[in-house]
PDB file of C-alpha atoms in Angstrom:
ATOM      1  CA  MET A   1     -48.951 131.684 -62.016  1.00 41.00           C
ATOM      2  CA  SER A   2     -51.069 130.079 -64.723  1.00 39.00           C
ATOM      3  CA  THR A   3     -54.032 128.011 -63.536  1.00 40.00           C
ATOM      4  CA  THR A   4     -54.384 126.169 -66.834  1.00 42.00           C
ATOM      5  CA  PRO A   5     -53.784 122.439 -66.231  1.00 41.00           C
ATOM      6  CA  SER A   6     -50.885 120.871 -68.056  1.00 41.00           C
ATOM      7  CA  PRO A   7     -51.594 118.368 -70.851  1.00 42.00           C
ATOM      8  CA  SER A   8     -50.425 115.529 -68.590  1.00 41.00           C
ATOM      9  CA  ALA A   9     -52.709 116.670 -65.774  1.00 38.00           C
ATOM     10  CA  ALA A  10     -55.607 116.953 -68.183  1.00 39.00           C
ATOM     11  CA  ARG A  11     -54.938 113.413 -69.427  1.00 39.00           C
ATOM     12  CA  ALA A  12     -54.807 112.148 -65.843  1.00 36.00           C
ATOM     13  CA  ALA A  13     -58.102 113.844 -65.013  1.00 34.00           C
ATOM     14  CA  SER A  14     -59.626 112.359 -68.138  1.00 37.00           C
ATOM     15  CA  ARG A  15     -58.449 108.885 -67.143  1.00 35.00           C
ATOM     16  CA  THR A  16     -59.884 109.359 -63.636  1.00 30.00           C
ATOM     17  CA  GLY A  17     -63.225 110.417 -65.064  1.00 37.00           C
ATOM     18  CA  ALA A  18     -63.262 107.484 -67.457  1.00 37.00           C
ATOM     19  CA  ALA A  19     -62.444 105.088 -64.623  1.00 36.00           C
ATOM     20  CA  ALA A  20     -65.286 106.507 -62.540  1.00 36.00           C
ATOM     21  CA  GLU A  21     -67.617 105.972 -65.485  1.00 38.00           C
ATOM     22  CA  ARG A  22     -66.478 102.385 -65.919  1.00 38.00           C
ATOM     23  CA  HIS A  23     -66.957 101.703 -62.200  1.00 43.00           C
ATOM     24  CA  PRO A  24     -70.071 103.678 -61.226  1.00 45.00           C
ATOM     25  CA  ARG A  25     -70.655 101.509 -58.150  1.00 42.00           C
ATOM     26  CA  SER A  26     -67.681 102.898 -56.284  1.00 52.00           C
ATOM     27  CA  THR A  27     -69.591 104.401 -53.360  1.00 88.00           C
ATOM     28  CA  PRO A  28     -71.149 102.429 -50.481  1.00 91.00           C
ATOM     29  CA  ASP A  29     -74.683 103.374 -51.598  1.00 90.00           C
ATOM     30  CA  ARG A  30     -74.078 102.101 -55.108  1.00 90.00           C
ATOM     31  CA  VAL A  31     -72.432  98.921 -53.860  1.00 92.00           C
ATOM     32  CA  ALA A  32     -75.427  98.350 -51.575  1.00 92.00           C
ATOM     33  CA  ASP A  33     -77.688  98.843 -54.600  1.00 90.00           C
ATOM     34  CA  ALA A  34     -75.648  96.342 -56.629  1.00 90.00           C
ATOM     35  CA  ILE A  35     -75.942  93.735 -53.860  1.00 92.00           C
ATOM     36  CA  SER A  36     -79.675  94.400 -53.555  1.00 91.00           C
ATOM     37  CA  LYS A  37     -80.151  93.888 -57.292  1.00 88.00           C
ATOM     38  CA  GLY A  38     -78.075  90.709 -57.033  1.00 90.00           C
ATOM     39  CA  ILE A  39     -80.610  89.448 -54.487  1.00 90.00           C
ATOM     40  CA  LEU A  40     -83.474  90.328 -56.834  1.00 87.00           C
ATOM     41  CA  MET A  41     -81.814  88.464 -59.715  1.00 85.00           C
ATOM     42  CA  ARG A  42     -81.144  85.513 -57.364  1.00 86.00           C
ATOM     43  CA  ARG A  43     -77.376  85.683 -57.648  1.00 89.00           C
ATOM     44  CA  PHE A  44     -77.510  85.854 -53.849  1.00 91.00           C
ATOM     45  CA  ALA A  45     -79.985  83.698 -51.917  1.00 89.00           C
ATOM     46  CA  VAL A  46     -81.958  84.310 -48.762  1.00 88.00           C
ATOM     47  CA  GLY A  47     -79.914  82.932 -45.860  1.00 89.00           C
ATOM     48  CA  GLN A  48     -76.630  83.181 -47.784  1.00 91.00           C
ATOM     49  CA  ARG A  49     -73.517  84.579 -46.135  1.00 93.00           C
ATOM     50  CA  LEU A  50     -71.994  87.502 -48.056  1.00 93.00           C
ATOM     51  CA  VAL A  51     -68.204  87.195 -48.080  1.00 92.00           C
ATOM     52  CA  GLU A  52     -66.438  90.566 -48.073  1.00 91.00           C
ATOM     53  CA  ALA A  53     -63.449  89.325 -50.071  1.00 91.00           C
ATOM     54  CA  ASP A  54     -65.716  87.940 -52.811  1.00 92.00           C
ATOM     55  CA  LEU A  55     -67.715  91.165 -53.041  1.00 92.00           C
ATOM     56  CA  THR A  56     -64.544  93.252 -53.099  1.00 92.00           C
ATOM     57  CA  ARG A  57     -63.208  91.257 -56.018  1.00 91.00           C
ATOM     58  CA  GLU A  58     -66.509  91.049 -57.915  1.00 90.00           C
ATOM     59  CA  LEU A  59     -67.439  94.734 -57.564  1.00 88.00           C
ATOM     60  CA  GLN A  60     -63.857  96.034 -57.821  1.00 89.00           C
ATOM     61  CA  VAL A  61     -64.087  98.264 -54.759  1.00 91.00           C
ATOM     62  CA  SER A  62     -62.220  98.477 -51.481  1.00 91.00           C
ATOM     63  CA  ARG A  63     -63.026  96.291 -48.500  1.00 91.00           C
ATOM     64  CA  SER A  64     -63.995  99.356 -46.469  1.00 92.00           C
ATOM     65  CA  THR A  65     -66.531 100.309 -49.159  1.00 93.00           C
ATOM     66  CA  VAL A  66     -68.047  96.819 -49.040  1.00 93.00           C
ATOM     67  CA  ARG A  67     -68.255  96.944 -45.240  1.00 92.00           C
ATOM     68  CA  GLU A  68     -70.032 100.288 -45.330  1.00 94.00           C
ATOM     69  CA  ALA A  69     -72.424  98.965 -48.003  1.00 94.00           C
ATOM     70  CA  LEU A  70     -73.243  95.971 -45.793  1.00 94.00           C
ATOM     71  CA  ARG A  71     -73.931  98.326 -42.882  1.00 93.00           C
ATOM     72  CA  ILE A  72     -76.343 100.247 -45.131  1.00 93.00           C
ATOM     73  CA  LEU A  73     -78.139  97.012 -46.033  1.00 94.00           C
ATOM     74  CA  ALA A  74     -78.222  95.983 -42.378  1.00 94.00           C
ATOM     75  CA  ALA A  75     -79.822  99.317 -41.456  1.00 93.00           C
ATOM     76  CA  SER A  76     -82.494  98.744 -44.115  1.00 90.00           C
ATOM     77  CA  GLY A  77     -83.200  95.221 -42.851  1.00 91.00           C
ATOM     78  CA  VAL A  78     -81.848  93.312 -45.844  1.00 94.00           C
ATOM     79  CA  VAL A  79     -78.848  91.662 -44.190  1.00 94.00           C
ATOM     80  CA  GLU A  80     -78.037  90.746 -40.625  1.00 93.00           C
ATOM     81  CA  LEU A  81     -74.540  91.394 -39.269  1.00 92.00           C
ATOM     82  CA  THR A  82     -73.554  88.744 -36.742  1.00 85.00           C
ATOM     83  CA  PRO A  83     -70.268  88.100 -34.895  1.00 81.00           C
ATOM     84  CA  HIS A  84     -68.049  85.475 -36.531  1.00 75.00           C
ATOM     85  CA  ARG A  85     -70.437  85.025 -39.482  1.00 77.00           C
ATOM     86  CA  GLY A  86     -70.433  88.495 -40.981  1.00 85.00           C
ATOM     87  CA  ALA A  87     -73.333  89.521 -43.201  1.00 92.00           C
ATOM     88  CA  VAL A  88     -76.168  87.088 -43.897  1.00 94.00           C
ATOM     89  CA  ILE A  89     -79.134  87.852 -46.169  1.00 94.00           C
ATOM     90  CA  ARG A  90     -82.239  87.990 -44.022  1.00 91.00           C
ATOM     91  CA  SER A  91     -85.434  86.018 -44.454  1.00 90.00           C
ATOM     92  CA  LEU A  92     -88.563  88.119 -44.048  1.00 90.00           C
ATOM     93  CA  THR A  93     -91.013  86.955 -41.394  1.00 90.00           C
ATOM     94  CA  HIS A  94     -94.772  87.003 -41.902  1.00 91.00           C
ATOM     95  CA  GLU A  95     -94.948  90.296 -39.980  1.00 92.00           C
ATOM     96  CA  ASP A  96     -92.057  91.762 -41.996  1.00 92.00           C
ATOM     97  CA  ALA A  97     -93.735  90.883 -45.287  1.00 93.00           C
ATOM     98  CA  ALA A  98     -97.177  92.137 -44.234  1.00 94.00           C
ATOM     99  CA  ASN A  99     -95.755  95.456 -43.025  1.00 95.00           C
ATOM    100  CA  LEU A 100     -93.664  95.859 -46.165  1.00 95.00           C
ATOM    101  CA  LEU A 101     -96.611  95.180 -48.465  1.00 96.00           C
ATOM    102  CA  GLY A 102     -98.683  97.764 -46.585  1.00 96.00           C
ATOM    103  CA  VAL A 103     -96.039 100.420 -47.199  1.00 96.00           C
ATOM    104  CA  LEU A 104     -95.492  99.387 -50.827  1.00 96.00           C
ATOM    105  CA  GLU A 105     -99.228  99.530 -51.448  1.00 97.00           C
ATOM    106  CA  VAL A 106     -99.416 103.185 -50.429  1.00 97.00           C
ATOM    107  CA  LEU A 107     -96.172 104.326 -52.073  1.00 97.00           C
ATOM    108  CA  SER A 108     -96.619 102.375 -55.311  1.00 97.00           C
ATOM    109  CA  GLY A 109    -100.217 103.527 -55.537  1.00 98.00           C
ATOM    110  CA  LEU A 110     -99.063 107.135 -55.260  1.00 98.00           C
ATOM    111  CA  ALA A 111     -96.356 106.521 -57.865  1.00 97.00           C
ATOM    112  CA  ALA A 112     -98.937 105.079 -60.278  1.00 98.00           C
ATOM    113  CA  ARG A 113    -101.153 108.140 -59.754  1.00 98.00           C
ATOM    114  CA  LEU A 114     -98.261 110.543 -60.365  1.00 98.00           C
ATOM    115  CA  ALA A 115     -97.077 108.588 -63.409  1.00 98.00           C
ATOM    116  CA  ALA A 116    -100.582 108.779 -64.894  1.00 98.00           C
ATOM    117  CA  ALA A 117    -100.583 112.534 -64.300  1.00 98.00           C
ATOM    118  CA  ARG A 118     -97.277 112.938 -66.165  1.00 98.00           C
ATOM    119  CA  ILE A 119     -97.690 110.266 -68.834  1.00 98.00           C
ATOM    120  CA  GLY A 120     -98.350 112.834 -71.584  1.00 97.00           C
ATOM    121  CA  ALA A 121     -95.088 114.719 -71.027  1.00 96.00           C
ATOM    122  CA  GLY A 122     -92.160 114.167 -73.403  1.00 96.00           C
ATOM    123  CA  ASP A 123     -91.641 110.520 -74.310  1.00 97.00           C
ATOM    124  CA  ASN A 124     -93.066 109.180 -71.037  1.00 98.00           C
ATOM    125  CA  ALA A 125     -95.801 107.173 -72.739  1.00 98.00           C
ATOM    126  CA  ARG A 126     -93.331 105.464 -75.074  1.00 97.00           C
ATOM    127  CA  ARG A 127     -90.899 104.695 -72.237  1.00 97.00           C
ATOM    128  CA  PHE A 128     -93.582 103.266 -69.994  1.00 98.00           C
ATOM    129  CA  ALA A 129     -95.177 101.195 -72.751  1.00 97.00           C
ATOM    130  CA  ALA A 130     -91.755  99.728 -73.564  1.00 96.00           C
ATOM    131  CA  ALA A 131     -91.074  98.897 -69.901  1.00 95.00           C
ATOM    132  CA  ALA A 132     -94.503  97.266 -69.562  1.00 95.00           C
ATOM    133  CA  HIS A 133     -94.328  95.208 -72.756  1.00 93.00           C
ATOM    134  CA  LYS A 134     -92.881  92.000 -71.262  1.00 87.00           C
ATOM    135  CA  LEU A 135     -95.321  92.117 -68.368  1.00 88.00           C
ATOM    136  CA  VAL A 136     -98.531  92.706 -70.272  1.00 90.00           C
ATOM    137  CA  THR A 137     -97.857  90.343 -73.190  1.00 88.00           C
ATOM    138  CA  ALA A 138     -96.573  87.281 -71.310  1.00 82.00           C
ATOM    139  CA  ASP A 139     -98.653  84.246 -72.323  1.00 79.00           C
ATOM    140  CA  THR A 140     -96.241  81.300 -72.552  1.00 77.00           C
ATOM    141  CA  PRO A 141     -94.507  79.427 -69.684  1.00 73.00           C
ATOM    142  CA  GLU A 142     -91.148  80.917 -70.698  1.00 75.00           C
ATOM    143  CA  ALA A 143     -92.541  84.453 -70.890  1.00 73.00           C
ATOM    144  CA  LEU A 144     -94.367  84.057 -67.580  1.00 72.00           C
ATOM    145  CA  ASP A 145     -91.105  83.019 -65.925  1.00 70.00           C
ATOM    146  CA  ARG A 146     -89.498  86.262 -67.110  1.00 76.00           C
ATOM    147  CA  VAL A 147     -92.310  88.386 -65.658  1.00 78.00           C
ATOM    148  CA  LEU A 148     -90.697  88.359 -62.235  1.00 75.00           C
ATOM    149  CA  ASP A 149     -87.435  89.769 -63.566  1.00 76.00           C
ATOM    150  CA  ALA A 150     -89.204  92.359 -65.747  1.00 84.00           C
ATOM    151  CA  ARG A 151     -90.968  93.919 -62.752  1.00 86.00           C
ATOM    152  CA  ALA A 152     -87.906  95.778 -61.490  1.00 84.00           C
ATOM    153  CA  ASN A 153     -87.574  97.823 -64.686  1.00 88.00           C
ATOM    154  CA  TYR A 154     -91.344  98.395 -64.806  1.00 93.00           C
ATOM    155  CA  TYR A 155     -91.312  99.978 -61.354  1.00 94.00           C
ATOM    156  CA  LYS A 156     -88.109 101.890 -62.036  1.00 92.00           C
ATOM    157  CA  VAL A 157     -89.592 103.568 -65.111  1.00 96.00           C
ATOM    158  CA  MET A 158     -92.890 104.217 -63.351  1.00 97.00           C
ATOM    159  CA  PHE A 159     -91.155 105.932 -60.429  1.00 96.00           C
ATOM    160  CA  ASP A 160     -88.911 107.868 -62.837  1.00 96.00           C
ATOM    161  CA  ILE A 161     -91.976 109.173 -64.656  1.00 97.00           C
ATOM    162  CA  ALA A 162     -93.703 109.968 -61.344  1.00 97.00           C
ATOM    163  CA  GLY A 163     -90.816 112.385 -60.800  1.00 95.00           C
ATOM    164  CA  ASN A 164     -91.062 112.741 -57.011  1.00 95.00           C
ATOM    165  CA  GLN A 165     -87.672 112.605 -55.295  1.00 92.00           C
ATOM    166  CA  GLU A 166     -89.209 112.368 -51.814  1.00 93.00           C
ATOM    167  CA  LEU A 167     -91.124 109.292 -52.906  1.00 92.00           C
ATOM    168  CA  ASP A 168     -87.895 107.767 -54.208  1.00 87.00           C
ATOM    169  CA  ARG A 169     -86.175 108.446 -50.881  1.00 89.00           C
ATOM    170  CA  VAL A 170     -88.761 106.716 -48.725  1.00 92.00           C
ATOM    171  CA  LEU A 171     -89.358 103.705 -50.991  1.00 91.00           C
ATOM    172  CA  PRO A 172     -87.944 100.546 -49.304  1.00 91.00           C
ATOM    173  CA  GLN A 173     -86.517  99.327 -52.617  1.00 88.00           C
ATOM    174  CA  SER A 174     -83.962  96.903 -51.210  1.00 90.00           C
ATOM    175  CA  ARG A 175     -86.583  95.300 -48.966  1.00 92.00           C
ATOM    176  CA  ALA A 176     -88.921  94.996 -51.950  1.00 91.00           C
ATOM    177  CA  HIS A 177     -86.166  93.183 -53.868  1.00 90.00           C
ATOM    178  CA  LEU A 178     -85.692  90.846 -50.896  1.00 91.00           C
ATOM    179  CA  PHE A 179     -89.426  90.107 -50.777  1.00 90.00           C
ATOM    180  CA  ARG A 180     -89.576  89.327 -54.497  1.00 87.00           C
ATOM    181  CA  ALA A 181     -86.540  87.047 -54.311  1.00 87.00           C
ATOM    182  CA  GLN A 182     -87.854  85.192 -51.267  1.00 87.00           C
ATOM    183  CA  PHE A 183     -91.124  84.323 -52.994  1.00 85.00           C
ATOM    184  CA  TYR A 184     -89.743  83.742 -56.484  1.00 82.00           C
ATOM    185  CA  HIS A 185     -90.073  79.955 -56.429  1.00 80.00           C
ATOM    186  CA  ALA A 186     -93.383  79.919 -54.545  1.00 81.00           C
ATOM    187  CA  LEU A 187     -95.497  81.537 -57.259  1.00 83.00           C
ATOM    188  CA  THR A 188     -97.468  79.206 -59.508  1.00 87.00           C
ATOM    189  CA  ALA A 189     -98.314  79.631 -63.184  1.00 86.00           C
ATOM    190  CA  ALA A 190    -101.817  80.694 -62.111  1.00 89.00           C
ATOM    191  CA  ASP A 191    -100.280  83.325 -59.826  1.00 89.00           C
ATOM    192  CA  LEU A 192     -98.167  84.657 -62.680  1.00 88.00           C
ATOM    193  CA  ARG A 193    -101.122  84.836 -65.057  1.00 89.00           C
ATOM    194  CA  ALA A 194    -103.076  86.770 -62.434  1.00 92.00           C
ATOM    195  CA  MET A 195    -100.156  89.160 -62.028  1.00 90.00           C
ATOM    196  CA  VAL A 196     -99.988  89.730 -65.783  1.00 91.00           C
ATOM    197  CA  ALA A 197    -103.677  90.636 -65.835  1.00 94.00           C
ATOM    198  CA  GLU A 198    -103.167  93.045 -62.912  1.00 96.00           C
ATOM    199  CA  TYR A 199    -100.171  94.726 -64.557  1.00 95.00           C
ATOM    200  CA  ARG A 200    -102.132  94.998 -67.789  1.00 96.00           C
ATOM    201  CA  GLY A 201    -104.888  96.879 -65.978  1.00 97.00           C
ATOM    202  CA  ILE A 202    -102.417  99.168 -64.197  1.00 98.00           C
ATOM    203  CA  THR A 203    -100.609  99.905 -67.450  1.00 98.00           C
ATOM    204  CA  GLU A 204    -103.814 100.710 -69.315  1.00 98.00           C
ATOM    205  CA  ALA A 205    -104.867 103.151 -66.589  1.00 98.00           C
ATOM    206  CA  ILE A 206    -101.495 104.913 -66.508  1.00 98.00           C
ATOM    207  CA  LEU A 207    -101.263 105.205 -70.296  1.00 98.00           C
ATOM    208  CA  ALA A 208    -104.820 106.594 -70.336  1.00 98.00           C
ATOM    209  CA  GLY A 209    -103.792 109.213 -67.777  1.00 98.00           C
ATOM    210  CA  ASP A 210    -106.498 108.026 -65.357  1.00 98.00           C
ATOM    211  CA  GLN A 211    -104.892 108.910 -62.037  1.00 98.00           C
ATOM    212  CA  ALA A 212    -107.557 107.547 -59.687  1.00 98.00           C
ATOM    213  CA  LEU A 213    -107.884 104.247 -61.545  1.00 98.00           C
ATOM    214  CA  ALA A 214    -104.103 103.808 -61.802  1.00 98.00           C
ATOM    215  CA  GLU A 215    -103.732 104.216 -58.042  1.00 98.00           C
ATOM    216  CA  LYS A 216    -106.702 101.950 -57.302  1.00 98.00           C
ATOM    217  CA  ARG A 217    -105.432  99.156 -59.545  1.00 98.00           C
ATOM    218  CA  MET A 218    -101.870  99.369 -58.219  1.00 98.00           C
ATOM    219  CA  ARG A 219    -103.037  99.218 -54.623  1.00 98.00           C
ATOM    220  CA  ARG A 220    -105.278  96.272 -55.427  1.00 98.00           C
ATOM    221  CA  HIS A 221    -102.321  94.499 -57.071  1.00 97.00           C
ATOM    222  CA  LEU A 222    -100.275  94.841 -53.881  1.00 96.00           C
ATOM    223  CA  GLN A 223    -103.207  93.576 -51.829  1.00 97.00           C
ATOM    224  CA  LYS A 224    -103.491  90.556 -54.122  1.00 96.00           C
ATOM    225  CA  SER A 225     -99.728  90.007 -53.806  1.00 93.00           C
ATOM    226  CA  GLY A 226    -100.233  89.643 -50.070  1.00 93.00           C
ATOM    227  CA  GLU A 227    -103.069  87.181 -50.610  1.00 93.00           C
ATOM    228  CA  ARG A 228    -100.813  85.106 -52.885  1.00 91.00           C
ATOM    229  CA  THR A 229     -97.761  85.085 -50.641  1.00 90.00           C
ATOM    230  CA  LEU A 230     -98.509  85.636 -46.947  1.00 90.00           C
ATOM    231  CA  PRO A 231    -100.368  82.342 -46.400  1.00 87.00           C
ATOM    232  CA  ARG A 232     -97.236  80.525 -47.607  1.00 79.00           C
ATOM    233  CA  MET A 233     -94.874  82.154 -45.093  1.00 73.00           C
ATOM    234  CA  ALA A 234     -94.700  79.195 -42.698  1.00 59.00           C
ATOM    235  CA  ARG A 235     -93.637  76.828 -45.469  1.00 56.00           C
ATOM    236  CA  LEU A 236     -91.027  79.266 -46.777  1.00 51.00           C
ATOM    237  CA  SER A 237     -89.502  80.433 -43.498  1.00 48.00           C
ATOM    238  CA  ILE A 238     -85.775  79.748 -43.075  1.00 43.00           C
TER     239      ILE A 238
END
């Protein structure tokens, strides 16, 4: 018997592949990632209830996929699953935020070191400079406001260039998104200008291939982030 697929079967397989490409967030992990990025972009707010039916319709996935994605986010401490209310986006406590920043300091510092070590390979320098552009050139109120949204791509490219899959696995990305969203409205123009200067220093070190300085500056940036945000926890708690 011939094992060559019929033209109709080939067309069906092609349609299935195309559909998968159009809907890449069809697995629970990818749906969880989409929700996490929605928190970062403030489409979902801290304390908000996530309605399964709304997510199913918006993300075009099954209800069981959404439920599994919410369980993933609950396990990572981003949402809380409660009887009769369903999933609610958590608010980080002072202890949560301090612990998270301590972990991010170490992991992001290592990523900056690794990115500096690999910055000369391929088009890494061009990619990283492009990702950093909005952060290091912001000097108007409108540009400063966009700094917070530009950070996600900056870190994504930096970790991509670092090229360490184990580092990617242990990074608490969804919790980092939650932290950034929670403090979005608390940062002042002076805070944002300080952040721009810190990112400029980190970027210069990475592009220069200075591994030790890149790690030092990244870790100092995370320390300064704690100094800017942790004292405001009581006022921001929900």
